[in-house]
Structure formats: structure tokens, C-alpha cells
Coordinates of C-alpha atoms in Angstrom, one line a residue:
Chain Q
X1 CA 116.1 95.1 97.5
X2 CA 112.9 96.0 95.7
X3 CA 110.9 96.1 98.9
X4 CA 113.5 98.2 100.7
X5 CA 113.9 100.7 97.8
X6 CA 110.1 101.1 97.6
X7 CA 109.8 101.5 101.3
X8 CA 112.5 104.2 101.4
X9 CA 110.8 106.0 98.6
X10 CA 107.4 105.8 100.3
X11 CA 108.9 107.3 103.4
X12 CA 110.5 110.1 101.4
X13 CA 107.4 111.0 99.5
X14 CA 105.4 111.1 102.8
X15 CA 108.0 113.4 104.4
X16 CA 107.2 115.8 101.5
X17 CA 103.4 115.6 101.8
X18 CA 102.5 112.8 99.3
X19 CA 100.3 110.1 100.7
X20 CA 101.5 106.6 99.7
X21 CA 100.6 102.9 99.9
X22 CA 103.1 100.2 99.3
X23 CA 102.1 96.9 97.7
X24 CA 104.4 94.1 98.6
X25 CA 105.0 90.4 99.4
X26 CA 108.0 90.7 101.8
X27 CA 106.3 91.7 105.0
X28 CA 109.5 91.6 107.1
X29 CA 111.5 93.9 104.9
X30 CA 108.8 96.6 104.6
X31 CA 107.9 96.6 108.2
X32 CA 111.5 96.5 109.4
X33 CA 112.0 99.7 107.3
X34 CA 108.7 101.2 108.4
X35 CA 106.2 102.7 106.0
X36 CA 103.0 104.6 106.5
X37 CA 100.6 102.2 104.7
X38 CA 101.3 98.7 103.4
X39 CA 99.2 96.1 101.7
X40 CA 100.8 92.7 102.3
X41 CA 100.0 89.8 100.0
X42 CA 101.3 86.5 101.2
X43 CA 102.3 85.6 97.7
X44 CA 105.6 84.6 96.0
X45 CA 107.7 87.7 95.1
X46 CA 106.6 89.3 91.9
X47 CA 102.8 89.2 92.6
X48 CA 102.4 92.2 94.9
X49 CA 99.5 93.5 92.7
X50 CA 97.5 90.3 92.7
X51 CA 97.5 86.8 91.2
X52 CA 98.3 86.2 87.5
X53 CA 95.3 86.2 85.2
X54 CA 93.0 86.8 88.2
X55 CA 91.5 90.2 87.7
X56 CA 89.3 89.9 90.8
X57 CA 92.4 89.3 92.9
X58 CA 94.2 92.3 91.2
X59 CA 91.2 94.5 91.7
X60 CA 90.9 93.6 95.4
X61 CA 94.6 94.2 96.0
X62 CA 94.5 97.7 94.5
X63 CA 91.2 98.5 96.3
X64 CA 92.9 97.6 99.6
X65 CA 95.6 100.1 98.8
X66 CA 93.1 102.8 97.9
X67 CA 91.2 102.1 101.0
X68 CA 94.3 102.6 103.1
X69 CA 94.9 105.9 101.5
X70 CA 91.5 107.0 102.7
X71 CA 91.2 105.2 106.1
X72 CA 94.7 104.9 107.7
X73 CA 95.1 107.4 110.6
X74 CA 98.5 106.4 111.7
X75 CA 101.8 105.3 110.1
X76 CA 102.7 101.6 110.1
X77 CA 99.2 100.6 109.1
X78 CA 99.4 97.2 107.4
X79 CA 96.5 95.4 105.8
X80 CA 96.9 91.8 104.8
X81 CA 95.1 90.6 101.7
X82 CA 92.7 87.8 102.6
X83 CA 93.8 85.8 99.5
X84 CA 96.2 82.9 99.6
X85 CA 98.5 81.9 96.8
X86 CA 97.5 78.2 96.9
X87 CA 96.1 75.7 99.3
X88 CA 99.5 74.3 99.8
X89 CA 101.8 76.7 101.6
X90 CA 104.9 74.7 100.5
X91 CA 106.0 77.4 98.2
X92 CA 107.2 79.4 101.2
X93 CA 110.0 76.9 101.8
X94 CA 111.7 77.3 98.5
X95 CA 112.9 81.0 98.4
X96 CA 116.7 81.0 98.5
X97 CA 116.7 77.3 99.3
X98 CA 120.4 76.6 99.3
X99 CA 119.9 73.0 98.7
X100 CA 118.6 73.9 95.3
X101 CA 121.7 75.7 94.1
X102 CA 124.3 73.5 92.5
X103 CA 127.7 73.9 94.0
X104 CA 129.0 74.6 90.5
X105 CA 126.7 77.7 90.3
X106 CA 127.9 79.4 93.4
X107 CA 130.9 81.0 91.8
X108 CA 128.8 82.3 88.9
X109 CA 126.3 83.8 91.2
X110 CA 129.0 85.5 93.3
X111 CA 130.6 86.9 90.1
X112 CA 127.3 88.2 88.9
X113 CA 126.6 89.8 92.2
X114 CA 130.0 91.5 92.2
X115 CA 129.3 92.9 88.8
X116 CA 126.1 94.3 90.0
X117 CA 127.7 96.0 92.9
X118 CA 130.4 97.5 90.7
X119 CA 127.8 98.9 88.4
X120 CA 125.9 100.4 91.3
X121 CA 129.1 101.9 92.7
X122 CA 129.7 103.7 89.3
X123 CA 126.2 105.2 89.5
X124 CA 126.8 106.4 93.0
X125 CA 130.1 108.2 92.2
Chain Y
X1 CA 96.2 97.1 78.1
X2 CA 95.5 93.4 77.7
X3 CA 98.2 92.6 80.2
X4 CA 99.1 89.3 78.6
X5 CA 102.3 88.2 76.9
X6 CA 101.4 87.4 73.3
X7 CA 103.4 84.2 73.5
X8 CA 101.3 82.7 76.3
X9 CA 98.3 80.7 75.1
X10 CA 95.3 81.6 77.1
X11 CA 94.6 77.9 77.9
X12 CA 97.9 77.9 79.7
X13 CA 96.8 80.6 82.1
X14 CA 96.2 79.4 85.6
X15 CA 92.5 79.1 86.4
X16 CA 92.7 80.6 89.8
X17 CA 89.8 82.2 91.6
X18 CA 89.7 84.7 94.3
X19 CA 88.7 83.0 97.5
X20 CA 90.0 83.2 101.1
X21 CA 92.5 80.6 102.3
X22 CA 90.2 77.9 103.5
X23 CA 92.1 74.6 103.2
X24 CA 94.6 73.1 105.6
X25 CA 93.7 75.4 108.4
X26 CA 92.9 74.6 112.0
X27 CA 94.6 71.9 114.0
X28 CA 95.9 70.1 110.9
X29 CA 97.6 73.1 109.3
X30 CA 101.3 72.6 108.6
X31 CA 103.6 74.4 111.0
X32 CA 104.3 77.9 109.8
X33 CA 101.6 77.8 107.1
X34 CA 100.3 81.1 108.0
X35 CA 103.5 82.9 108.7
X36 CA 105.1 85.2 106.1
X37 CA 108.4 84.2 104.6
X38 CA 111.4 85.5 106.6
X39 CA 113.2 87.1 103.6
X40 CA 115.8 89.0 105.6
X41 CA 116.9 85.8 107.4
X42 CA 116.9 83.7 104.2
X43 CA 118.8 86.3 102.3
X44 CA 121.5 86.5 105.0
X45 CA 122.0 82.7 104.8
X46 CA 122.1 82.9 101.0
X47 CA 124.9 85.4 100.9
X48 CA 126.8 83.6 103.6
X49 CA 126.7 80.6 101.3
X50 CA 128.1 82.7 98.5
X51 CA 131.1 83.5 100.7
X52 CA 130.1 86.9 102.1
X53 CA 130.5 87.0 105.9
X54 CA 129.3 90.7 106.3
X55 CA 125.5 90.4 106.5
X56 CA 123.6 93.2 104.7
X57 CA 122.2 95.8 107.1
X58 CA 118.6 96.3 106.1
X59 CA 117.1 99.7 106.4
X60 CA 115.3 100.3 109.8
X61 CA 113.7 103.3 111.3
X62 CA 111.8 103.8 114.5
X63 CA 109.9 106.8 113.3
X64 CA 107.7 106.7 110.3
X65 CA 106.3 109.8 108.5
X66 CA 102.7 110.1 107.6
X67 CA 100.9 112.4 105.2
X68 CA 97.1 112.3 105.1
X69 CA 95.4 112.8 101.8
X70 CA 94.8 116.5 101.3
X71 CA 91.5 116.0 99.4
X72 CA 89.1 113.2 98.9
X73 CA 90.5 110.2 97.0
X74 CA 87.8 110.7 94.3
X75 CA 89.4 114.1 93.6
X76 CA 93.1 113.0 93.9
X77 CA 95.6 112.3 91.3
X78 CA 97.4 109.0 91.9
X79 CA 100.8 108.1 90.6
X80 CA 102.1 104.6 90.0
X81 CA 105.7 103.8 91.1
X82 CA 107.3 100.5 89.9
X83 CA 110.6 98.8 90.2
X84 CA 109.9 97.1 86.8
X85 CA 112.2 98.0 83.9
X86 CA 111.2 99.0 80.4
X87 CA 111.6 96.1 78.0
X88 CA 114.7 96.5 75.8
X89 CA 115.1 93.7 73.3
X90 CA 118.8 94.3 73.0
X91 CA 119.4 93.4 76.6
X92 CA 118.7 89.7 76.3
X93 CA 115.9 87.5 77.6
X94 CA 113.5 89.4 79.7
X95 CA 110.4 87.4 79.0
X96 CA 108.4 85.1 81.3
X97 CA 110.6 82.5 82.9
X98 CA 113.8 84.3 82.0
X99 CA 116.7 83.7 84.3
X100 CA 117.9 86.7 86.3
X101 CA 119.1 89.3 83.8
X102 CA 121.3 91.9 85.4
X103 CA 121.8 93.6 82.1
X104 CA 118.2 94.8 82.2
X105 CA 118.7 96.6 85.5
X106 CA 118.3 100.3 85.5
X107 CA 120.1 102.8 87.7
X108 CA 118.2 106.1 87.3
X109 CA 114.6 107.0 87.9
X110 CA 112.6 107.0 84.7
X111 CA 109.1 108.2 83.8
X112 CA 106.8 107.3 81.0
X113 CA 103.2 108.0 79.9
X114 CA 100.6 106.2 82.0
X115 CA 97.6 106.7 79.7
X116 CA 95.4 103.8 78.9
X117 CA 95.9 104.0 75.2
X118 CA 99.6 102.8 75.1
X119 CA 100.2 100.2 77.7
X120 CA 103.9 100.2 78.6
X121 CA 105.9 97.0 78.4
X122 CA 107.7 96.8 81.8
X123 CA 109.3 93.6 83.0
X124 CA 111.0 92.2 86.1
X125 CA 113.7 89.9 84.8
X126 CA 116.3 92.1 86.6
X127 CA 114.9 91.4 90.1
X128 CA 114.8 88.4 92.3
X129 CA 111.1 87.5 92.1
X130 CA 110.1 84.0 92.8
X131 CA 111.0 82.1 89.6
X132 CA 110.1 78.8 91.1
X133 CA 106.5 79.5 91.9
X134 CA 105.5 82.2 89.4
X135 CA 106.2 82.8 85.8
X136 CA 105.9 86.5 85.2
X137 CA 103.4 85.9 82.4
X138 CA 100.9 88.5 83.5
X139 CA 102.5 91.9 84.1
X140 CA 99.4 93.1 85.9
X141 CA 100.6 91.2 88.9
X142 CA 103.4 93.7 89.4
X143 CA 102.1 96.7 87.4
X144 CA 98.5 97.5 88.2
X145 CA 98.1 100.4 85.7
X146 CA 95.0 98.8 84.1
X147 CA 93.4 98.4 87.5
X148 CA 94.2 102.0 88.3
X149 CA 92.5 103.2 85.2
X150 CA 89.5 101.1 86.2
X151 CA 89.5 102.9 89.5
X152 CA 89.5 106.2 87.7
X153 CA 86.6 105.0 85.5
X154 CA 84.7 104.1 88.6
X155 CA 85.5 107.5 90.1
X156 CA 87.2 105.8 93.0
X157 CA 90.2 108.1 92.3
X158 CA 90.2 111.5 90.6
X159 CA 92.7 110.5 87.9
X160 CA 95.7 108.4 87.1
X161 CA 98.7 110.7 87.1
X162 CA 100.0 111.4 83.6
X163 CA 103.2 109.4 84.1
X164 CA 104.3 106.4 86.0
X165 CA 107.8 106.3 87.5
X166 CA 110.4 103.6 87.6
X167 CA 112.5 103.4 90.8
X168 CA 115.9 101.6 90.7
X169 CA 116.5 98.9 93.3
X170 CA 119.9 99.7 94.6
X171 CA 121.7 97.9 97.4
X172 CA 123.0 101.3 98.5
X173 CA 120.4 102.9 100.7
X174 CA 122.4 106.1 100.4
X175 CA 122.0 106.1 96.6
X176 CA 118.3 105.5 97.0
X177 CA 117.9 108.2 99.5
X178 CA 120.2 110.8 98.0
X179 CA 119.7 110.3 94.3
X180 CA 116.6 108.3 93.5
X181 CA 114.1 109.6 96.1
X182 CA 114.6 113.3 95.2
X183 CA 114.4 112.5 91.5
X184 CA 111.1 110.6 92.1
X185 CA 109.6 113.3 94.3
X186 CA 110.5 115.9 91.6
X187 CA 108.6 114.0 89.0
X188 CA 105.6 113.3 91.3
X189 CA 105.4 117.1 91.9
X190 CA 105.8 117.9 88.2
X191 CA 102.7 115.8 87.6
X192 CA 100.9 117.3 90.5
X193 CA 100.1 113.9 91.9
X194 CA 98.5 113.8 95.4
X195 CA 99.2 110.2 96.2
X196 CA 101.3 107.3 95.0
X197 CA 101.0 103.5 94.9
X198 CA 104.4 101.9 95.0
X199 CA 104.7 98.2 94.0
X200 CA 107.6 96.1 95.1
X201 CA 108.8 92.9 93.4

């Protein structure tokens, strides 16, 4: 949801004259929504601003975003970071890997999800 | 801002370097190695497994707005927008490696000082970041305020806007659009920011 919320907010700010750049790791969600400027890092979720304890990586990622603010001429401009998370792309297979979730945990996850939805409904009323 | 959790010994920090992807490419690359993760597809399968047979409809627009910078970046005020939550000890474990913590979730836009002298403690235990392959030990990977201040020091940007803003992550697109977006815009305007960097988790 993070990527969608941020994408919607970027669109809203742009509609009101504020230039934006989104940093994200979920390319499909951001581009499906449609944003003006997007820096995509092909990293695990939670690292949209660069790799941990790697200031060069963080500096490069922000600089890509600042460069987009200056150089993009049309909406839906995506720049992909040249950095990779690791030499082994195996991490990509693990997100929401159902085989990793014990059957006993399914009910707990569903219950937690329902609680989140109820709390969100209260806020929307 | 030192950006490091005090409980993490420096020697445990990954010794990564910034270099382009150069290994396992070419004819021997694993299938799909260069493709982004299909998060929408995976999420749909996940919630089906939890027993929900009404797939979430992700937000989709054909038209995309575009606002050019109204002045040079080196003269612009840039705001930082995050989905991270302020650390609140009473809400349970929000530290590196913490399990998903729904109690730490927030439901209204918040703002806090973005000056370099008092680095905020904002965390991501309330969102579905990749807990298998990253540890959330270095907040600078989701909250680039320190880097933004560097950019100001280097005169790459005019200034960091006086406050950063927290954006809730709500499944309801209507709530995001009708409540959160106007609240965020109002605060960005109050701070006279010209541009915003929004970081997803």
C-alpha cells in the first residue's frame, strides 16, 4: 500500500503545482498508478532510498531523484538505479512466498488484516 | 543524524559497495534475474491464500499530471514525504527485525521538524517491507533526510523544507485522496516548498 499511497500523493501534489519525485522499489504498483517522476531501485521493499550502511548508494539514489526534478520533461518518467541488491537475484522469489507461511499462521494473519481494515474504516467515517 | 540504531554493532553492518550489477549476466543469467518483482500479482495470490476471493483493485490512471519546477533546483525548497512512523515505545517492538506491528500504524498526516540538529526517529515496523532480505537497521534507506541536507550543503537544492511529512498508507484510495492528500498539500504549502521527494516502503 505504501507505493500506492505515495503515488496518489505525488499525483495530487503535481495537480496543485508541486514538482515531485517518487523513490520506490515496487515498479509495477507505481507505474500502474502513474506518477510524473519515479526512481526505481530494484531492491527489497524498505530500501527505496539506497542500500543499508552504503552512503554512496544513498547519495546516488537521491541524486537520481533530484536530477529527475530538473530534467524530466514529461510525466511517467522513470529512471532505474544502476545498482543491484546483490549478485544473486534469488531474493526476488521470496516476497509473499506462500510456501513460507505455516498453515497455522494463516488465521492469525487474516485476523490481523481484518483489525487493520476496521481501524481504517473508523478513520474514514 | 548518524542514521544507525545504537544497538547495532558497526561490525555487523553489511560491507556493501556501490557498483553496477555485473555478475550472473549475459547468457548464463537466471531467468527473470533482471525483471522487477511482480508485487501486484504476488499480493493477489497472497490474499487469495488468506481466504479473500475479491482481489484488491490497485489504483490506475491513464492521465498523469506534471508540474515543472518553477525555479532552479538550487533555489527550490524541497520537502521530504515518508510513510515511516514516529517511534513510540509504548506501541511495542518497532526495532530492526521486528515482526509486522499494526499498532504502530498511523492514520493521519503528521509533520515534524526536518532540521539537521534533531534527527527524527521514524520506523517502518508497521509496513510490509522485505523482512527476509533486509533488516531495517539503517533508517537512511527509507528516510533520506541526511542525504537531503547534504544536497543543501552542496547547493544542489536551495533548502530542505522546514518540516517533513508522514503520509498514512491506507488501503482505501478514497481516504488517501479525500483526506490525506489535501492535508499533505496544505502542509507543503504552509512550508512554501517547491518540490517534494516521496519515499515508499
